[in-house]
JSON list of C-alpha atoms in Angstrom, two decimals:
[
{"chain": "A", "resi": 29, "resn": "MET", "atom": "CA", "xyz": [0.00, 0.00, 0.00]},
{"chain": "A", "resi": 30, "resn": "ASP", "atom": "CA", "xyz": [1.15, 3.55, -0.70]},
{"chain": "A", "resi": 31, "resn": "ASP", "atom": "CA", "xyz": [2.72, 5.35, 2.30]},
{"chain": "A", "resi": 32, "resn": "GLU", "atom": "CA", "xyz": [0.73, 8.51, 1.56]},
{"chain": "A", "resi": 33, "resn": "ILE", "atom": "CA", "xyz": [-2.58, 6.64, 1.80]},
{"chain": "A", "resi": 34, "resn": "LEU", "atom": "CA", "xyz": [-1.53, 5.18, 5.17]},
{"chain": "A", "resi": 35, "resn": "LYS", "atom": "CA", "xyz": [-0.27, 8.55, 6.41]},
{"chain": "A", "resi": 36, "resn": "ASN", "atom": "CA", "xyz": [-3.65, 10.09, 5.62]},
{"chain": "A", "resi": 37, "resn": "GLU", "atom": "CA", "xyz": [-5.20, 7.72, 8.16]},
{"chain": "A", "resi": 38, "resn": "LEU", "atom": "CA", "xyz": [-3.16, 9.52, 10.85]},
{"chain": "A", "resi": 39, "resn": "SER", "atom": "CA", "xyz": [-3.35, 12.94, 12.47]},
{"chain": "A", "resi": 40, "resn": "LEU", "atom": "CA", "xyz": [-1.33, 15.83, 11.08]},
{"chain": "A", "resi": 41, "resn": "ASP", "atom": "CA", "xyz": [1.14, 15.67, 14.00]},
{"chain": "A", "resi": 42, "resn": "LYS", "atom": "CA", "xyz": [1.74, 11.97, 13.38]},
{"chain": "A", "resi": 43, "resn": "ARG", "atom": "CA", "xyz": [2.29, 12.60, 9.66]},
{"chain": "A", "resi": 44, "resn": "LYS", "atom": "CA", "xyz": [4.79, 15.34, 10.52]},
{"chain": "A", "resi": 45, "resn": "LEU", "atom": "CA", "xyz": [6.58, 12.93, 12.87]},
{"chain": "A", "resi": 46, "resn": "LEU", "atom": "CA", "xyz": [6.85, 10.27, 10.16]},
{"chain": "A", "resi": 47, "resn": "ASN", "atom": "CA", "xyz": [8.22, 12.88, 7.76]},
{"chain": "A", "resi": 48, "resn": "LYS", "atom": "CA", "xyz": [10.67, 14.27, 10.32]},
{"chain": "A", "resi": 49, "resn": "TYR", "atom": "CA", "xyz": [12.21, 10.83, 10.88]},
{"chain": "A", "resi": 50, "resn": "ASN", "atom": "CA", "xyz": [11.86, 9.87, 7.21]},
{"chain": "A", "resi": 51, "resn": "LEU", "atom": "CA", "xyz": [9.87, 6.74, 8.06]},
{"chain": "A", "resi": 52, "resn": "THR", "atom": "CA", "xyz": [8.33, 4.52, 5.42]},
{"chain": "A", "resi": 53, "resn": "CYS", "atom": "CA", "xyz": [5.89, 1.68, 5.82]},
{"chain": "A", "resi": 54, "resn": "SER", "atom": "CA", "xyz": [6.97, -1.87, 5.02]},
{"chain": "A", "resi": 55, "resn": "GLU", "atom": "CA", "xyz": [4.82, -4.50, 3.35]},
{"chain": "A", "resi": 56, "resn": "ASP", "atom": "CA", "xyz": [3.95, -5.85, 6.82]},
{"chain": "A", "resi": 57, "resn": "TYR", "atom": "CA", "xyz": [2.74, -2.39, 7.91]},
{"chain": "A", "resi": 58, "resn": "ILE", "atom": "CA", "xyz": [5.69, -1.50, 10.13]},
{"chain": "A", "resi": 59, "resn": "TRP", "atom": "CA", "xyz": [6.92, 2.10, 10.08]},
{"chain": "A", "resi": 60, "resn": "GLU", "atom": "CA", "xyz": [10.68, 1.96, 9.67]},
{"chain": "A", "resi": 61, "resn": "PHE", "atom": "CA", "xyz": [13.76, 3.91, 8.70]},
{"chain": "A", "resi": 62, "resn": "ARG", "atom": "CA", "xyz": [15.61, 2.63, 5.65]},
{"chain": "A", "resi": 63, "resn": "HIS", "atom": "CA", "xyz": [19.00, 3.84, 4.54]},
{"chain": "A", "resi": 64, "resn": "SER", "atom": "CA", "xyz": [21.31, 2.22, 2.01]},
{"chain": "A", "resi": 65, "resn": "LYS", "atom": "CA", "xyz": [24.34, 2.42, 4.32]},
{"chain": "A", "resi": 66, "resn": "TYR", "atom": "CA", "xyz": [22.63, 1.26, 7.54]},
{"chain": "A", "resi": 67, "resn": "HIS", "atom": "CA", "xyz": [20.42, -1.54, 8.77]},
{"chain": "A", "resi": 68, "resn": "THR", "atom": "CA", "xyz": [16.69, -0.94, 8.55]},
{"chain": "A", "resi": 69, "resn": "VAL", "atom": "CA", "xyz": [15.32, 0.20, 11.91]},
{"chain": "A", "resi": 70, "resn": "LYS", "atom": "CA", "xyz": [11.75, -0.86, 12.66]},
{"chain": "A", "resi": 71, "resn": "TYR", "atom": "CA", "xyz": [9.80, 1.40, 15.03]},
{"chain": "A", "resi": 72, "resn": "PHE", "atom": "CA", "xyz": [6.09, 0.59, 15.32]},
{"chain": "A", "resi": 73, "resn": "SER", "atom": "CA", "xyz": [3.18, -0.91, 13.44]},
{"chain": "A", "resi": 74, "resn": "HIS", "atom": "CA", "xyz": [0.66, 1.18, 11.54]},
{"chain": "A", "resi": 75, "resn": "LYS", "atom": "CA", "xyz": [-2.01, -0.16, 13.90]},
{"chain": "A", "resi": 76, "resn": "PHE", "atom": "CA", "xyz": [0.03, 1.17, 16.87]},
{"chain": "A", "resi": 77, "resn": "ALA", "atom": "CA", "xyz": [0.44, 4.54, 15.13]},
{"chain": "A", "resi": 78, "resn": "LYS", "atom": "CA", "xyz": [-3.32, 4.82, 14.62]},
{"chain": "A", "resi": 79, "resn": "LYS", "atom": "CA", "xyz": [-4.20, 3.78, 18.15]},
{"chain": "A", "resi": 80, "resn": "HIS", "atom": "CA", "xyz": [-1.65, 5.68, 20.26]},
{"chain": "A", "resi": 81, "resn": "SER", "atom": "CA", "xyz": [-0.78, 9.33, 20.81]},
{"chain": "A", "resi": 82, "resn": "THR", "atom": "CA", "xyz": [1.91, 11.33, 19.06]},
{"chain": "A", "resi": 83, "resn": "LEU", "atom": "CA", "xyz": [3.74, 11.43, 22.40]},
{"chain": "A", "resi": 84, "resn": "ALA", "atom": "CA", "xyz": [3.76, 7.61, 22.48]},
{"chain": "A", "resi": 85, "resn": "LEU", "atom": "CA", "xyz": [5.24, 7.53, 18.97]},
{"chain": "A", "resi": 86, "resn": "VAL", "atom": "CA", "xyz": [7.98, 10.04, 19.90]},
{"chain": "A", "resi": 87, "resn": "PHE", "atom": "CA", "xyz": [8.80, 7.94, 22.96]},
{"chain": "A", "resi": 88, "resn": "TYR", "atom": "CA", "xyz": [8.82, 4.73, 20.90]},
{"chain": "A", "resi": 89, "resn": "ILE", "atom": "CA", "xyz": [11.22, 6.27, 18.37]},
{"chain": "A", "resi": 90, "resn": "ASN", "atom": "CA", "xyz": [13.46, 7.18, 21.29]},
{"chain": "A", "resi": 91, "resn": "ARG", "atom": "CA", "xyz": [13.22, 3.59, 22.58]},
{"chain": "A", "resi": 92, "resn": "LEU", "atom": "CA", "xyz": [11.40, 4.41, 25.81]},
{"chain": "A", "resi": 93, "resn": "CYS", "atom": "CA", "xyz": [9.36, 1.76, 27.57]},
{"chain": "A", "resi": 94, "resn": "TYR", "atom": "CA", "xyz": [5.61, 1.67, 28.03]},
{"chain": "A", "resi": 95, "resn": "ALA", "atom": "CA", "xyz": [5.80, 2.73, 31.71]},
{"chain": "A", "resi": 96, "resn": "LYS", "atom": "CA", "xyz": [7.45, 6.00, 30.67]},
{"chain": "A", "resi": 97, "resn": "ILE", "atom": "CA", "xyz": [4.92, 6.54, 27.89]},
{"chain": "A", "resi": 98, "resn": "LYS", "atom": "CA", "xyz": [2.03, 5.93, 30.27]},
{"chain": "A", "resi": 99, "resn": "TYR", "atom": "CA", "xyz": [3.42, 8.17, 33.03]},
{"chain": "A", "resi": 100, "resn": "PHE", "atom": "CA", "xyz": [4.06, 11.13, 30.74]},
{"chain": "A", "resi": 101, "resn": "GLU", "atom": "CA", "xyz": [0.76, 10.74, 28.88]},
{"chain": "A", "resi": 102, "resn": "GLU", "atom": "CA", "xyz": [-1.14, 10.83, 32.17]},
{"chain": "A", "resi": 103, "resn": "ASN", "atom": "CA", "xyz": [0.87, 13.80, 33.45]},
{"chain": "A", "resi": 104, "resn": "PHE", "atom": "CA", "xyz": [1.50, 15.74, 30.25]},
{"chain": "A", "resi": 105, "resn": "TYR", "atom": "CA", "xyz": [-0.47, 18.73, 31.55]},
{"chain": "A", "resi": 106, "resn": "LYS", "atom": "CA", "xyz": [2.56, 19.40, 33.80]},
{"chain": "A", "resi": 107, "resn": "TYR", "atom": "CA", "xyz": [4.91, 19.59, 30.80]},
{"chain": "A", "resi": 108, "resn": "GLU", "atom": "CA", "xyz": [5.52, 21.47, 27.58]},
{"chain": "A", "resi": 109, "resn": "SER", "atom": "CA", "xyz": [7.36, 20.19, 24.52]},
{"chain": "A", "resi": 110, "resn": "TYR", "atom": "CA", "xyz": [10.62, 21.87, 23.56]},
{"chain": "A", "resi": 111, "resn": "LYS", "atom": "CA", "xyz": [13.54, 21.43, 21.22]},
{"chain": "A", "resi": 112, "resn": "TYR", "atom": "CA", "xyz": [16.96, 23.01, 21.26]},
{"chain": "A", "resi": 113, "resn": "ILE", "atom": "CA", "xyz": [17.89, 25.31, 18.40]},
{"chain": "A", "resi": 114, "resn": "PHE", "atom": "CA", "xyz": [21.54, 26.33, 18.29]},
{"chain": "A", "resi": 115, "resn": "LYS", "atom": "CA", "xyz": [21.05, 30.07, 17.72]},
{"chain": "A", "resi": 116, "resn": "ASN", "atom": "CA", "xyz": [17.87, 30.43, 19.80]},
{"chain": "A", "resi": 117, "resn": "GLY", "atom": "CA", "xyz": [18.36, 27.97, 22.65]},
{"chain": "A", "resi": 118, "resn": "PHE", "atom": "CA", "xyz": [15.32, 26.13, 24.00]},
{"chain": "A", "resi": 119, "resn": "SER", "atom": "CA", "xyz": [12.20, 26.76, 21.91]},
{"chain": "A", "resi": 120, "resn": "LYS", "atom": "CA", "xyz": [8.62, 25.59, 22.38]},
{"chain": "A", "resi": 121, "resn": "CYS", "atom": "CA", "xyz": [7.55, 23.19, 19.67]},
{"chain": "A", "resi": 122, "resn": "ASP", "atom": "CA", "xyz": [4.85, 20.74, 18.68]},
{"chain": "A", "resi": 123, "resn": "ILE", "atom": "CA", "xyz": [4.94, 17.30, 20.30]},
{"chain": "A", "resi": 124, "resn": "TYR", "atom": "CA", "xyz": [6.09, 15.57, 17.09]},
{"chain": "A", "resi": 125, "resn": "ASP", "atom": "CA", "xyz": [9.23, 17.76, 17.07]},
{"chain": "A", "resi": 126, "resn": "MET", "atom": "CA", "xyz": [10.00, 17.43, 20.79]},
{"chain": "A", "resi": 127, "resn": "GLU", "atom": "CA", "xyz": [13.47, 16.72, 22.19]},
{"chain": "A", "resi": 128, "resn": "PHE", "atom": "CA", "xyz": [12.89, 17.96, 25.72]},
{"chain": "A", "resi": 129, "resn": "LEU", "atom": "CA", "xyz": [10.09, 18.00, 28.26]},
{"chain": "A", "resi": 130, "resn": "PHE", "atom": "CA", "xyz": [9.81, 21.23, 30.22]},
{"chain": "A", "resi": 131, "resn": "HIS", "atom": "CA", "xyz": [8.53, 20.43, 33.71]},
{"chain": "A", "resi": 132, "resn": "LYS", "atom": "CA", "xyz": [6.41, 23.53, 34.39]},
{"chain": "A", "resi": 133, "resn": "PRO", "atom": "CA", "xyz": [6.27, 23.26, 38.21]},
{"chain": "A", "resi": 134, "resn": "SER", "atom": "CA", "xyz": [10.05, 23.04, 38.67]},
{"chain": "A", "resi": 135, "resn": "LYS", "atom": "CA", "xyz": [11.08, 24.86, 35.47]},
{"chain": "A", "resi": 136, "resn": "ASN", "atom": "CA", "xyz": [13.49, 22.00, 34.66]},
{"chain": "A", "resi": 137, "resn": "PHE", "atom": "CA", "xyz": [14.16, 20.53, 31.24]},
{"chain": "A", "resi": 138, "resn": "ILE", "atom": "CA", "xyz": [14.27, 16.77, 30.76]},
{"chain": "A", "resi": 139, "resn": "ASP", "atom": "CA", "xyz": [16.10, 15.48, 27.71]},
{"chain": "A", "resi": 140, "resn": "ILE", "atom": "CA", "xyz": [13.87, 12.65, 26.48]},
{"chain": "A", "resi": 141, "resn": "ARG", "atom": "CA", "xyz": [16.93, 10.75, 25.24]},
{"chain": "A", "resi": 142, "resn": "SER", "atom": "CA", "xyz": [18.30, 10.68, 28.79]},
{"chain": "A", "resi": 143, "resn": "LEU", "atom": "CA", "xyz": [15.17, 8.83, 29.94]},
{"chain": "A", "resi": 144, "resn": "ARG", "atom": "CA", "xyz": [16.67, 5.79, 28.18]},
{"chain": "A", "resi": 145, "resn": "GLU", "atom": "CA", "xyz": [19.32, 5.64, 30.88]},
{"chain": "A", "resi": 146, "resn": "ILE", "atom": "CA", "xyz": [16.65, 4.69, 33.43]},
{"chain": "A", "resi": 147, "resn": "LYS", "atom": "CA", "xyz": [16.65, 0.91, 33.09]},
{"chain": "A", "resi": 148, "resn": "SER", "atom": "CA", "xyz": [14.59, -0.46, 35.99]},
{"chain": "A", "resi": 149, "resn": "ILE", "atom": "CA", "xyz": [11.03, 0.24, 37.10]},
{"chain": "A", "resi": 150, "resn": "GLU", "atom": "CA", "xyz": [12.36, 1.01, 40.61]},
{"chain": "A", "resi": 151, "resn": "GLU", "atom": "CA", "xyz": [14.73, 3.61, 39.23]},
{"chain": "A", "resi": 152, "resn": "PHE", "atom": "CA", "xyz": [11.87, 5.14, 37.21]},
{"chain": "A", "resi": 153, "resn": "LYS", "atom": "CA", "xyz": [9.63, 5.27, 40.28]},
{"chain": "A", "resi": 154, "resn": "ASN", "atom": "CA", "xyz": [12.38, 7.14, 42.13]},
{"chain": "A", "resi": 155, "resn": "PHE", "atom": "CA", "xyz": [12.70, 9.55, 39.21]},
{"chain": "A", "resi": 156, "resn": "CYS", "atom": "CA", "xyz": [8.92, 10.20, 39.37]},
{"chain": "A", "resi": 157, "resn": "LYS", "atom": "CA", "xyz": [9.14, 10.76, 43.13]},
{"chain": "A", "resi": 158, "resn": "VAL", "atom": "CA", "xyz": [11.78, 13.43, 42.58]},
{"chain": "A", "resi": 159, "resn": "LEU", "atom": "CA", "xyz": [9.53, 15.16, 40.02]},
{"chain": "A", "resi": 160, "resn": "GLU", "atom": "CA", "xyz": [6.60, 15.04, 42.45]},
{"chain": "A", "resi": 161, "resn": "GLU", "atom": "CA", "xyz": [8.76, 16.48, 45.25]},
{"chain": "A", "resi": 162, "resn": "LEU", "atom": "CA", "xyz": [9.81, 19.30, 42.94]},
{"chain": "A", "resi": 163, "resn": "GLU", "atom": "CA", "xyz": [6.13, 19.94, 42.21]},
{"chain": "A", "resi": 164, "resn": "ARG", "atom": "CA", "xyz": [5.29, 20.17, 45.92]},
{"chain": "A", "resi": 165, "resn": "SER", "atom": "CA", "xyz": [8.23, 22.44, 46.68]},
{"chain": "A", "resi": 166, "resn": "SER", "atom": "CA", "xyz": [7.26, 24.84, 43.87]},
{"chain": "A", "resi": 167, "resn": "ILE", "atom": "CA", "xyz": [3.76, 25.44, 45.26]}
]
């Protein structure tokens, strides 16, 4: 099936995300990155892309686990999406273009790539506790 037909089944933000990462859909309906010099990297199924949020897709591309997706989806009202632009510094952006989460209560930036370093559920729970403590101390 034609990628453009499949993309049109998705929201505008999701289409922009697929374009940003230059993803194409395989014959088995998996969105993937293909490059002649590298191995093909498979990210998520088309069914997953239709069912889940743009935030979930960004997190999946960055290889973050479901617990992190779920936590940030449920608490996204406490955050804003940002990216870093060399000449301008941190700039607000749409979710599909996000590189950082700005934690509004504490005014801290979280690099979403650094969330990969949290390997265990216990470590992630401790990370969430710290965020919640920062929220309480900013009130």
